[in-house]
Tab-separated table of C-alpha atoms in Angstrom:
chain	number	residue	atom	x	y	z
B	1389	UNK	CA	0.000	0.000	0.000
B	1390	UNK	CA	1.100	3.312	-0.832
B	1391	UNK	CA	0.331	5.738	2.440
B	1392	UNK	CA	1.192	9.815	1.816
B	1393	UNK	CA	1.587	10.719	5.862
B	1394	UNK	CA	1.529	14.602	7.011
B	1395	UNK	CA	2.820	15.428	10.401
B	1396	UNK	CA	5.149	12.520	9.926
B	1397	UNK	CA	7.955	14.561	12.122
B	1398	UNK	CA	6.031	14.157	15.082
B	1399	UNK	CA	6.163	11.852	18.153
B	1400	UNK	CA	3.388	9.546	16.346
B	1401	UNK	CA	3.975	10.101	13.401
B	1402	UNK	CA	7.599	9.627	13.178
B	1403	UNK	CA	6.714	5.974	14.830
B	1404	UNK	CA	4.107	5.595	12.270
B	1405	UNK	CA	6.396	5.954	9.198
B	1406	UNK	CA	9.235	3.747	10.597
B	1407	UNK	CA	6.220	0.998	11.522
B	1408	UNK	CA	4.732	1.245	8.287
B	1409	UNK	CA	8.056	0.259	6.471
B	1410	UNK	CA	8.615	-2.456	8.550
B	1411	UNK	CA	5.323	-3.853	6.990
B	1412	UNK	CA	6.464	-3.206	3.874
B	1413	UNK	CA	4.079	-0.258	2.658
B	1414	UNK	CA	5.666	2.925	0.516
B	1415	UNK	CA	5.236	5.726	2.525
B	1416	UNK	CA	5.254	8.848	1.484
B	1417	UNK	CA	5.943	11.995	3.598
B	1418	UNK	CA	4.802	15.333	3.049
B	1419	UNK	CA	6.782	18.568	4.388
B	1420	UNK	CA	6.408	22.404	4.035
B	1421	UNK	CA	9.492	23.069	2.785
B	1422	UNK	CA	11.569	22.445	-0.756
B	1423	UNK	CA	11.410	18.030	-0.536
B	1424	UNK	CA	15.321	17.188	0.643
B	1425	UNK	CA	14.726	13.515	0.245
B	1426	UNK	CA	13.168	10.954	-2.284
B	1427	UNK	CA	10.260	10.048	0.233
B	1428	UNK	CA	9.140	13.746	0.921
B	1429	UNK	CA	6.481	15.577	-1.007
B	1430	UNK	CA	5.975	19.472	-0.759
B	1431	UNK	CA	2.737	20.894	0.094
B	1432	UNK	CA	1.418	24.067	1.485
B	1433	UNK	CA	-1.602	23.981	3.720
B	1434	UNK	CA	-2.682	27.588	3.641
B	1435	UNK	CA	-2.300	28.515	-0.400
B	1436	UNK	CA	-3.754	24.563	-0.667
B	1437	UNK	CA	-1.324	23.271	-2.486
B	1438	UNK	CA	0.959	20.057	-3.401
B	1439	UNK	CA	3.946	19.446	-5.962
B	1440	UNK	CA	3.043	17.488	-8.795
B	1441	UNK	CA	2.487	13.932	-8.205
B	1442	UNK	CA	1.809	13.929	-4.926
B	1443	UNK	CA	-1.111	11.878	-4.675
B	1444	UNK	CA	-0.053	9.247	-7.825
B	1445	UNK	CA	-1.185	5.977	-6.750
B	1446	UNK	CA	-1.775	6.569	-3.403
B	1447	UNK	CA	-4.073	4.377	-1.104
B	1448	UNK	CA	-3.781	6.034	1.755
B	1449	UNK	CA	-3.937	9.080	3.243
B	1450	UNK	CA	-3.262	10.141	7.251
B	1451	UNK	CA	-2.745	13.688	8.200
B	1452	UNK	CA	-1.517	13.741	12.009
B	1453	UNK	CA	-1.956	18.155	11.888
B	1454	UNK	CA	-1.505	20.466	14.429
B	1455	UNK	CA	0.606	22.012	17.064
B	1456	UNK	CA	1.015	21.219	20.448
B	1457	UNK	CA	-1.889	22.204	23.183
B	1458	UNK	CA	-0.004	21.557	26.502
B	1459	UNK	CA	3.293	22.814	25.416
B	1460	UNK	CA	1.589	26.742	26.278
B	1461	UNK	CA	-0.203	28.790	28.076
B	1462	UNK	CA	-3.563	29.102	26.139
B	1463	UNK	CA	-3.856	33.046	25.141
B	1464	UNK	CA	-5.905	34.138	22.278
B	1465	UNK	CA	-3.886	34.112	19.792
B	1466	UNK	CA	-2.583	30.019	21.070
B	1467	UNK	CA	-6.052	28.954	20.688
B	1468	UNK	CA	-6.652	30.828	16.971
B	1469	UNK	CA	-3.234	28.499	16.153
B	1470	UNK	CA	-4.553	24.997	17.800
B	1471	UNK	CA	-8.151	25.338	15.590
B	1472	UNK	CA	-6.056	27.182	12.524
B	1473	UNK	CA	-3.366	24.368	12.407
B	1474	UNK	CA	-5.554	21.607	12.719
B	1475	UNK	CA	-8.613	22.713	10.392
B	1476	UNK	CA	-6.816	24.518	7.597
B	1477	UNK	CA	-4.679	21.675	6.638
B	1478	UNK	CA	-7.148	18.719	7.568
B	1479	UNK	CA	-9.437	20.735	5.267
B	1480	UNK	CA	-7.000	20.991	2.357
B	1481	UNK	CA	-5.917	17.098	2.797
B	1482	UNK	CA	-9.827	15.954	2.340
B	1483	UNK	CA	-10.005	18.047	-0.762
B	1484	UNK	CA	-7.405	16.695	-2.173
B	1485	UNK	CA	-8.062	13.066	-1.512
B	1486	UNK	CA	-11.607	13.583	-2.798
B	1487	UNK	CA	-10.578	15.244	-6.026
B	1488	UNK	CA	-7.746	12.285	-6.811
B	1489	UNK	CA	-9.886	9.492	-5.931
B	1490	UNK	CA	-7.995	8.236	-2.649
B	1491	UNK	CA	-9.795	5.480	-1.092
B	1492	UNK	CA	-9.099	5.939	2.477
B	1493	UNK	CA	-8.632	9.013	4.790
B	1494	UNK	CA	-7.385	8.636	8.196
B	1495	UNK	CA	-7.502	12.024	10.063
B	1496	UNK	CA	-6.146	13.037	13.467
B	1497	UNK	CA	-8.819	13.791	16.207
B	1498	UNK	CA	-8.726	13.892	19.969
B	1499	UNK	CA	-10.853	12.469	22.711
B	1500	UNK	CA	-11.584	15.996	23.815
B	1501	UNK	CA	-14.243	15.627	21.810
B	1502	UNK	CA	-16.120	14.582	24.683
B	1503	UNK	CA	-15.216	17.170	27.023
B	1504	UNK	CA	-15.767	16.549	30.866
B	1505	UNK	CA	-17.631	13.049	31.427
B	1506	UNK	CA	-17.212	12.344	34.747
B	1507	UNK	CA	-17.780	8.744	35.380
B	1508	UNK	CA	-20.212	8.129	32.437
B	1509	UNK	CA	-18.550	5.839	30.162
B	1510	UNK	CA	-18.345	7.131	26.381
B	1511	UNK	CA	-18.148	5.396	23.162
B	1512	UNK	CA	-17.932	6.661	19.685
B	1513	UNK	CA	-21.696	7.183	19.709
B	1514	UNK	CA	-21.587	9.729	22.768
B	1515	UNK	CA	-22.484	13.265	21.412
B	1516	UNK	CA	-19.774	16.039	21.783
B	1517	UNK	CA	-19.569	17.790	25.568
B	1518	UNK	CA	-18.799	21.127	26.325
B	1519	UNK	CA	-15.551	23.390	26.415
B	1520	UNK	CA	-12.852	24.991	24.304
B	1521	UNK	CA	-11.415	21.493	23.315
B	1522	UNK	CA	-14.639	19.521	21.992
B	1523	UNK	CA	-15.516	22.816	19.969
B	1524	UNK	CA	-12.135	22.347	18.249
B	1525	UNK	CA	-12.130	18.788	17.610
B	1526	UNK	CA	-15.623	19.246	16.534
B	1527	UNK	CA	-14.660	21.233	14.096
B	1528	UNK	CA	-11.635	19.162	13.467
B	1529	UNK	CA	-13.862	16.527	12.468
B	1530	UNK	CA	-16.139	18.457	10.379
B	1531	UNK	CA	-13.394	19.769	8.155
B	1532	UNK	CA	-12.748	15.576	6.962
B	1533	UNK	CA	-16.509	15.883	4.955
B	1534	UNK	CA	-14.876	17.056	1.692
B	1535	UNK	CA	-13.535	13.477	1.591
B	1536	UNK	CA	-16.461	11.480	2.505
B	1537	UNK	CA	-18.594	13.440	0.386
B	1538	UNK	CA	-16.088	11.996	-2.536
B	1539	UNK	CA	-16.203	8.438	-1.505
B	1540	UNK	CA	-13.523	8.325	0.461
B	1541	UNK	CA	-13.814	5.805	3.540
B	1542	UNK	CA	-12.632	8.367	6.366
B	1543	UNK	CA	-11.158	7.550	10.070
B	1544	UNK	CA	-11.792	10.303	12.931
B	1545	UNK	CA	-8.618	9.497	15.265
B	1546	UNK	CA	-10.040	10.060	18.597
B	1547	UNK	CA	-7.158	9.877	19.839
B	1548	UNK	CA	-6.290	9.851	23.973
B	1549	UNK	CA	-3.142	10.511	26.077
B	1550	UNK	CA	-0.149	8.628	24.279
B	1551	UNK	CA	2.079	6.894	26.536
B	1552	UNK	CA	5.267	6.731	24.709
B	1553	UNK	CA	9.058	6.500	26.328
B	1554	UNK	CA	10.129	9.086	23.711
B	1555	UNK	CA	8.282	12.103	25.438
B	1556	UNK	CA	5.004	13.461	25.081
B	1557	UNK	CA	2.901	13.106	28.397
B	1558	UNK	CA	5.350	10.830	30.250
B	1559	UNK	CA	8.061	13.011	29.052
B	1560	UNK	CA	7.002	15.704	31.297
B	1561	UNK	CA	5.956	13.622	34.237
B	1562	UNK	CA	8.650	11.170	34.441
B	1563	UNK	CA	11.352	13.621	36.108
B	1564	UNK	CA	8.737	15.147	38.423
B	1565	UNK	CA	7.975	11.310	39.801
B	1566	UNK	CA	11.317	10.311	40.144
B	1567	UNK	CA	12.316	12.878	42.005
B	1568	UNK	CA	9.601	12.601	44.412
B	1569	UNK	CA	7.327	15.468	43.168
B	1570	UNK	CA	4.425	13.444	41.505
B	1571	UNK	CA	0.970	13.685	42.751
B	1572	UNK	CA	-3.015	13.588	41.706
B	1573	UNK	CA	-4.707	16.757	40.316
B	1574	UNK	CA	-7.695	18.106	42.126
B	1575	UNK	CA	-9.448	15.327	44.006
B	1576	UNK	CA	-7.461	12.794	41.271
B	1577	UNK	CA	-11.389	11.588	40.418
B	1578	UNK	CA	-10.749	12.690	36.439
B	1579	UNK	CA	-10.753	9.723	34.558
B	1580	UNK	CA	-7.135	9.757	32.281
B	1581	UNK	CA	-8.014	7.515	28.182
B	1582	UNK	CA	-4.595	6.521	28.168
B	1583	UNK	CA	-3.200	4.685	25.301
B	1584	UNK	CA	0.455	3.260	24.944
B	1585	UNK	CA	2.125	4.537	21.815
B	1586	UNK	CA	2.611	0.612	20.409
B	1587	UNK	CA	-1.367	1.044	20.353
B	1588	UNK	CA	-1.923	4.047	18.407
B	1589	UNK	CA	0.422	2.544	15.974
B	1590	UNK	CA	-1.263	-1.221	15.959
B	1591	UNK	CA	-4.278	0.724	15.531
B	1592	UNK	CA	-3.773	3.413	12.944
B	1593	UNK	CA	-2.125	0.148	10.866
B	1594	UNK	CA	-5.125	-1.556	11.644
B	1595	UNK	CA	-7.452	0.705	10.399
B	1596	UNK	CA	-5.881	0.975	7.303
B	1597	UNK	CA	-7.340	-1.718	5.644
B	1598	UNK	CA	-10.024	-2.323	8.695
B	1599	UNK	CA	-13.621	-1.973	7.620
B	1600	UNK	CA	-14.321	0.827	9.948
B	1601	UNK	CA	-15.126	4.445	9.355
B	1602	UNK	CA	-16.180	7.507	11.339
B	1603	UNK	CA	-14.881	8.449	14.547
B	1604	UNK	CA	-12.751	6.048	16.286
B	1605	UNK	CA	-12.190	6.383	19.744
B	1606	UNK	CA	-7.668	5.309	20.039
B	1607	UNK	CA	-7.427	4.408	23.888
B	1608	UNK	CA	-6.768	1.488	26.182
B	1609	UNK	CA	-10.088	-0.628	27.050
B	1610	UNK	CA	-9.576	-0.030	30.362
B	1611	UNK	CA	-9.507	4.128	31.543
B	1612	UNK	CA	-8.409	5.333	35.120
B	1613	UNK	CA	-8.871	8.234	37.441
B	1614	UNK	CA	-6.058	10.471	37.349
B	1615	UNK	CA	-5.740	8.780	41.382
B	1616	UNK	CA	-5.307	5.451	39.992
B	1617	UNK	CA	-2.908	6.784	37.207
B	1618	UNK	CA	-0.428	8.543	39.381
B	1619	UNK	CA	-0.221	5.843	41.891
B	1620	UNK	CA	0.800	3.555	38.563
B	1621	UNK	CA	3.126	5.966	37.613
B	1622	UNK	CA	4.550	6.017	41.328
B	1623	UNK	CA	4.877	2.385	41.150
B	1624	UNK	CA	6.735	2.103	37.731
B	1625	UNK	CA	9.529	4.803	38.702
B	1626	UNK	CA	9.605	3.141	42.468
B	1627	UNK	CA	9.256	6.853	44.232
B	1628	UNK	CA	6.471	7.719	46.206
B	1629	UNK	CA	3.595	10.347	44.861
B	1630	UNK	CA	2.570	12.236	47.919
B	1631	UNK	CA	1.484	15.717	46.566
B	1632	UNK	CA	-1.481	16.974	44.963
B	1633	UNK	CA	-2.650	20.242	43.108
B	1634	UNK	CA	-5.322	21.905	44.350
B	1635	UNK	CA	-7.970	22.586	41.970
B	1636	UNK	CA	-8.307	26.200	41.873
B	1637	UNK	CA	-4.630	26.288	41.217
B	1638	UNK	CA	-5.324	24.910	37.614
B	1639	UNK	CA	-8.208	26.897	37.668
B	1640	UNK	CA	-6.271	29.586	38.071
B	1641	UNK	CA	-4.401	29.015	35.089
B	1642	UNK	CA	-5.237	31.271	31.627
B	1643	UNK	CA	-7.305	30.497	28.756
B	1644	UNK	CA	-9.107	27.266	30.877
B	1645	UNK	CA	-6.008	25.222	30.004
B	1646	UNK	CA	-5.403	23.679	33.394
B	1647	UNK	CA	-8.968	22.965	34.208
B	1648	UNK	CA	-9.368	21.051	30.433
B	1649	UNK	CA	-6.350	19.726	30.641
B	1650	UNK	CA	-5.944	18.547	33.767
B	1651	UNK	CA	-9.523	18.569	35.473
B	1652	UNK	CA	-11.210	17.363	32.427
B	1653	UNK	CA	-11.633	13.504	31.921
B	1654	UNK	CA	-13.211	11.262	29.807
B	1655	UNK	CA	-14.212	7.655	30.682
B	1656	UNK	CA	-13.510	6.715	27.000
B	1657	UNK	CA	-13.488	2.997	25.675
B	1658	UNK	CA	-12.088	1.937	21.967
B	1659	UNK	CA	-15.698	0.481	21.072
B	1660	UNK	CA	-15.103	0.229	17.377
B	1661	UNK	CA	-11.693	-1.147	17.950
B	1662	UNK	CA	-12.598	-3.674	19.912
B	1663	UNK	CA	-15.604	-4.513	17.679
B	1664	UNK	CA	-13.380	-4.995	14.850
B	1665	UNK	CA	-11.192	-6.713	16.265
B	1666	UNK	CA	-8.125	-5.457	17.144
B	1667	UNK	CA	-6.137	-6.915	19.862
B	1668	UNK	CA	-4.475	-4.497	22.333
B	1669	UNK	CA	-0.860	-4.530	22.892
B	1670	UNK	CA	-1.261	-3.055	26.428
B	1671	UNK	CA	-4.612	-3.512	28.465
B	1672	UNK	CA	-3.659	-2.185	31.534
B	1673	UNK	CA	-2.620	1.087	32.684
B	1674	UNK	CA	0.495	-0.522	34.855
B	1675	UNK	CA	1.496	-2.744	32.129
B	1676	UNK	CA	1.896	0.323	29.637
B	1677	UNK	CA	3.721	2.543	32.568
B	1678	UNK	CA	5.940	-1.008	33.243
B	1679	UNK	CA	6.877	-0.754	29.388
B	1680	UNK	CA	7.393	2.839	28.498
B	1681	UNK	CA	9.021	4.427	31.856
B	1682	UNK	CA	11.512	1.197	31.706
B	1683	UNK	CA	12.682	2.354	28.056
């Protein structure tokens, strides 16, 4: 299978490409900048545009878009640049695949979607909560129709909090736990869709040639409280966890970041994955922690 993958620099997407390879598909990457290698394809997401041949015999497209929404303080302008850098491009990639005839569309997405749940459990059929976050990937979402409405078979990538030993979530936790410093957020009773990065891989490979489409929700079968998480995390680095954050400390914080971020949970299960039958790497939260913080 030929897969053309944007965002391929990132942490998932860099793991994607290499695991994709190792199954033998051609994957092709696509930069904003003059290509500097045989496997790289220029585009540029806000003129809507691709070099020639971009999309010749293609099967696959997965665009993995947008920049980081933990890595700053949410001010106006951050949150114009987490809905601009997500919709513009995911907008311009469904285009595209509708107007060359590309069969399949995976598209990045977030279990944010959601927003606060509490302890309802969610599936893909839950409808979208409340909050800065869901309105984005909402919208997220919305900008994949160009593709559908061509035929495409598209993937919403509902995707929760990656565990990975190359950085991300853990990679700002891990030093704060080991050195003693770890603790819950608020009353810790925020339930935490974690997923181990060997899953979102598995999966997004899966779905390739799966027969599922629409939103999918990528996380573990089994969610925890944000309680249960950081005592697993405690565990796997063999330090104790004794703090906590108060709540209207996050509160406190500007733009609603900390409370969505860290206050916010979903009780999210894979639904669709599971129907289809994918078979998780990691089931439990401690198994995934036991993996990734040993790397």
């Amino acid at each position: 299978m030929r897969v053309l993958v944007a965002g391929s620099s990132g942490l998932i997407g860099t793991a994607l490409v290499a695991h994709l390879r190792s199954e033998r598909h051609d994957v092709l990457r696509l930069v904003r900048r003059a290509p500097a290698a045989p496997d790289e394809r220029g585009w540029d997401p806000p003129a809507g545009t691709f070099d020639d041949g971009t999309f010749d015999g293609v099967d696959a497209v997965i665009g993995l878009n947008g920049v980081g929404i933990a890595d700053r303080l949410w001010s106006g302008s951050r949150k114009q640049a987490i809905r601009d850098s997500r919709n513009v491009p995911t907008e311009v990639l469904a285009t595209a695949v509708a107007k060359h005839g590309v069969p399949t569309f995976l598209s990045g997405s977030a279990i944010g979607y959601y927003g606060h749940t509490g302890d309802t459990v969610v599936d893909e059929s839950a409808p979208p909560g409340q909050g800065f976050l869901a309105e984005v990937v909402r919208d997220w979402e919305a900008a994949t129709a160009p593709a559908a409405e061509g035929g495409a078979r598209v993937v919403m990538l509902r995707t929760g909090l990656v565990l990975s030993p190359a950085g991300g979530l853990l990679g700002r936790l891990r030093t704060l736990f080991k050195l003693a410093l770890g603790g819950r957020l608020g009353d810790g009773r925020q339930y935490m869709p974690w997923i181990s990065l060997d899953d979102v891989i598995g999966a997004m490979a899966f779905l390739l040639d799966a027969d599922v489409h629409g939103p999918v929700n990528l996380t573990g079968p089994n969610p925890v409280t944000n309680v249960e998480f950081t005592k697993a995390l405690a565990e796997a680095v063999g330090r104790p966890a004794p703090f906590a954050v108060p709540a209207f400390v996050l509160r406190a914080l500007p733009g609603s970041i900390g409370e969505e971020l860290a206050l916010y949970g979903q009780r999210a299960v894979p639904a669709k994955l599971l129907a289809a039958g994918y078979q998780f790497r990691h089931t439990s939260v401690r198994d995934a922690l036991g993996v990734t913080v040993g790397r």
